[in-house]
JSON list of C-alpha atoms in Angstrom, two decimals:
[
{"chain": "A", "resi": 26, "resn": "UNK", "atom": "CA", "xyz": [-7.09, 5.32, -31.10]},
{"chain": "A", "resi": 27, "resn": "UNK", "atom": "CA", "xyz": [-7.82, 1.77, -29.94]},
{"chain": "A", "resi": 28, "resn": "UNK", "atom": "CA", "xyz": [-4.15, 0.92, -30.36]},
{"chain": "A", "resi": 29, "resn": "UNK", "atom": "CA", "xyz": [-3.14, 3.83, -28.15]},
{"chain": "A", "resi": 30, "resn": "UNK", "atom": "CA", "xyz": [-5.65, 2.78, -25.47]},
{"chain": "A", "resi": 31, "resn": "UNK", "atom": "CA", "xyz": [-4.30, -0.78, -25.62]},
{"chain": "A", "resi": 32, "resn": "UNK", "atom": "CA", "xyz": [-0.72, 0.44, -25.31]},
{"chain": "A", "resi": 33, "resn": "UNK", "atom": "CA", "xyz": [-1.59, 2.72, -22.39]},
{"chain": "A", "resi": 34, "resn": "UNK", "atom": "CA", "xyz": [-3.46, -0.09, -20.63]},
{"chain": "A", "resi": 35, "resn": "UNK", "atom": "CA", "xyz": [-0.58, -2.51, -21.08]},
{"chain": "A", "resi": 36, "resn": "UNK", "atom": "CA", "xyz": [1.91, 0.05, -19.76]},
{"chain": "A", "resi": 37, "resn": "UNK", "atom": "CA", "xyz": [-0.24, 0.68, -16.68]},
{"chain": "A", "resi": 38, "resn": "UNK", "atom": "CA", "xyz": [-0.62, -3.05, -16.04]},
{"chain": "A", "resi": 39, "resn": "UNK", "atom": "CA", "xyz": [3.11, -3.57, -16.62]},
{"chain": "A", "resi": 40, "resn": "UNK", "atom": "CA", "xyz": [4.12, -0.87, -14.15]},
{"chain": "A", "resi": 41, "resn": "UNK", "atom": "CA", "xyz": [1.55, -2.14, -11.64]},
{"chain": "A", "resi": 42, "resn": "UNK", "atom": "CA", "xyz": [3.04, -5.61, -11.78]},
{"chain": "A", "resi": 43, "resn": "UNK", "atom": "CA", "xyz": [6.53, -4.11, -11.74]},
{"chain": "A", "resi": 44, "resn": "UNK", "atom": "CA", "xyz": [5.72, -2.55, -8.36]},
{"chain": "A", "resi": 45, "resn": "UNK", "atom": "CA", "xyz": [4.81, -5.94, -6.83]},
{"chain": "A", "resi": 46, "resn": "UNK", "atom": "CA", "xyz": [8.45, -6.99, -6.25]},
{"chain": "A", "resi": 47, "resn": "UNK", "atom": "CA", "xyz": [10.43, -9.82, -7.86]},
{"chain": "A", "resi": 48, "resn": "UNK", "atom": "CA", "xyz": [7.51, -11.69, -9.46]},
{"chain": "A", "resi": 49, "resn": "UNK", "atom": "CA", "xyz": [5.99, -8.42, -10.62]},
{"chain": "A", "resi": 50, "resn": "UNK", "atom": "CA", "xyz": [9.39, -7.33, -11.86]},
{"chain": "A", "resi": 51, "resn": "UNK", "atom": "CA", "xyz": [9.68, -10.36, -14.16]},
{"chain": "A", "resi": 52, "resn": "UNK", "atom": "CA", "xyz": [6.07, -10.25, -15.33]},
{"chain": "A", "resi": 53, "resn": "UNK", "atom": "CA", "xyz": [6.16, -6.48, -15.78]},
{"chain": "A", "resi": 54, "resn": "UNK", "atom": "CA", "xyz": [9.22, -6.63, -17.99]},
{"chain": "A", "resi": 55, "resn": "UNK", "atom": "CA", "xyz": [7.69, -9.55, -19.90]},
{"chain": "A", "resi": 56, "resn": "UNK", "atom": "CA", "xyz": [4.58, -7.51, -20.61]},
{"chain": "A", "resi": 57, "resn": "UNK", "atom": "CA", "xyz": [6.55, -4.40, -21.54]},
{"chain": "A", "resi": 58, "resn": "UNK", "atom": "CA", "xyz": [8.84, -6.45, -23.80]},
{"chain": "A", "resi": 59, "resn": "UNK", "atom": "CA", "xyz": [5.86, -8.06, -25.50]},
{"chain": "A", "resi": 60, "resn": "UNK", "atom": "CA", "xyz": [4.30, -4.65, -25.91]},
{"chain": "A", "resi": 61, "resn": "UNK", "atom": "CA", "xyz": [7.41, -3.27, -27.59]},
{"chain": "A", "resi": 62, "resn": "UNK", "atom": "CA", "xyz": [7.52, -6.25, -29.96]},
{"chain": "A", "resi": 63, "resn": "UNK", "atom": "CA", "xyz": [3.82, -5.70, -30.80]},
{"chain": "A", "resi": 64, "resn": "UNK", "atom": "CA", "xyz": [4.45, -2.02, -31.51]},
{"chain": "A", "resi": 65, "resn": "UNK", "atom": "CA", "xyz": [7.38, -2.83, -33.81]},
{"chain": "A", "resi": 66, "resn": "UNK", "atom": "CA", "xyz": [5.32, -5.43, -35.70]},
{"chain": "A", "resi": 67, "resn": "UNK", "atom": "CA", "xyz": [2.42, -2.97, -36.14]},
{"chain": "A", "resi": 68, "resn": "UNK", "atom": "CA", "xyz": [4.74, -0.21, -37.34]},
{"chain": "A", "resi": 69, "resn": "UNK", "atom": "CA", "xyz": [6.34, -2.57, -39.84]},
{"chain": "A", "resi": 70, "resn": "UNK", "atom": "CA", "xyz": [2.93, -3.72, -41.12]},
{"chain": "A", "resi": 71, "resn": "UNK", "atom": "CA", "xyz": [1.69, -0.14, -41.44]},
{"chain": "A", "resi": 72, "resn": "UNK", "atom": "CA", "xyz": [4.84, 0.85, -43.32]},
{"chain": "A", "resi": 73, "resn": "UNK", "atom": "CA", "xyz": [4.44, -2.06, -45.74]},
{"chain": "A", "resi": 74, "resn": "UNK", "atom": "CA", "xyz": [0.75, -1.22, -46.26]},
{"chain": "A", "resi": 75, "resn": "UNK", "atom": "CA", "xyz": [1.54, 2.43, -46.98]},
{"chain": "A", "resi": 76, "resn": "UNK", "atom": "CA", "xyz": [4.23, 1.52, -49.51]},
{"chain": "A", "resi": 77, "resn": "UNK", "atom": "CA", "xyz": [1.94, -0.97, -51.20]},
{"chain": "A", "resi": 78, "resn": "UNK", "atom": "CA", "xyz": [-1.04, 1.41, -51.41]},
{"chain": "A", "resi": 79, "resn": "UNK", "atom": "CA", "xyz": [1.01, 4.38, -52.64]},
{"chain": "A", "resi": 80, "resn": "UNK", "atom": "CA", "xyz": [3.84, 3.17, -54.88]},
{"chain": "A", "resi": 81, "resn": "UNK", "atom": "CA", "xyz": [4.05, 6.56, -56.61]},
{"chain": "A", "resi": 82, "resn": "UNK", "atom": "CA", "xyz": [2.96, 7.80, -60.01]},
{"chain": "A", "resi": 83, "resn": "UNK", "atom": "CA", "xyz": [3.58, 5.64, -63.05]},
{"chain": "A", "resi": 84, "resn": "UNK", "atom": "CA", "xyz": [4.27, 7.68, -66.17]},
{"chain": "A", "resi": 85, "resn": "UNK", "atom": "CA", "xyz": [4.24, 6.56, -69.77]},
{"chain": "A", "resi": 86, "resn": "UNK", "atom": "CA", "xyz": [7.35, 6.64, -71.94]},
{"chain": "A", "resi": 87, "resn": "UNK", "atom": "CA", "xyz": [5.95, 9.49, -74.01]},
{"chain": "A", "resi": 88, "resn": "UNK", "atom": "CA", "xyz": [5.42, 11.60, -70.87]},
{"chain": "A", "resi": 89, "resn": "UNK", "atom": "CA", "xyz": [8.97, 10.95, -69.72]},
{"chain": "A", "resi": 90, "resn": "UNK", "atom": "CA", "xyz": [10.31, 11.73, -73.19]},
{"chain": "A", "resi": 91, "resn": "UNK", "atom": "CA", "xyz": [8.45, 15.07, -73.28]},
{"chain": "A", "resi": 92, "resn": "UNK", "atom": "CA", "xyz": [9.92, 16.00, -69.87]},
{"chain": "A", "resi": 93, "resn": "UNK", "atom": "CA", "xyz": [13.43, 15.22, -71.10]},
{"chain": "A", "resi": 94, "resn": "UNK", "atom": "CA", "xyz": [12.85, 17.40, -74.17]},
{"chain": "A", "resi": 95, "resn": "UNK", "atom": "CA", "xyz": [11.64, 20.27, -71.96]},
{"chain": "A", "resi": 96, "resn": "UNK", "atom": "CA", "xyz": [14.64, 19.95, -69.65]},
{"chain": "A", "resi": 97, "resn": "UNK", "atom": "CA", "xyz": [17.09, 19.88, -72.56]},
{"chain": "A", "resi": 98, "resn": "UNK", "atom": "CA", "xyz": [15.67, 23.09, -74.06]}
]
């Protein structure tokens, strides 16, 4: 929720500066570009964390062998 509030605040500030003319235009796009980079970095980190914390079930060889026998029947 804090991340969403931060994103919303940065978007509001970015559009506010965007409305100020040429200087605001440059600064606004700089802020929005930085915000997009931050979002992509966070999404990538969250994706890595999810993959690391949930790699999937690890089965023993005997369990796999019993499944193969059941499938072959």
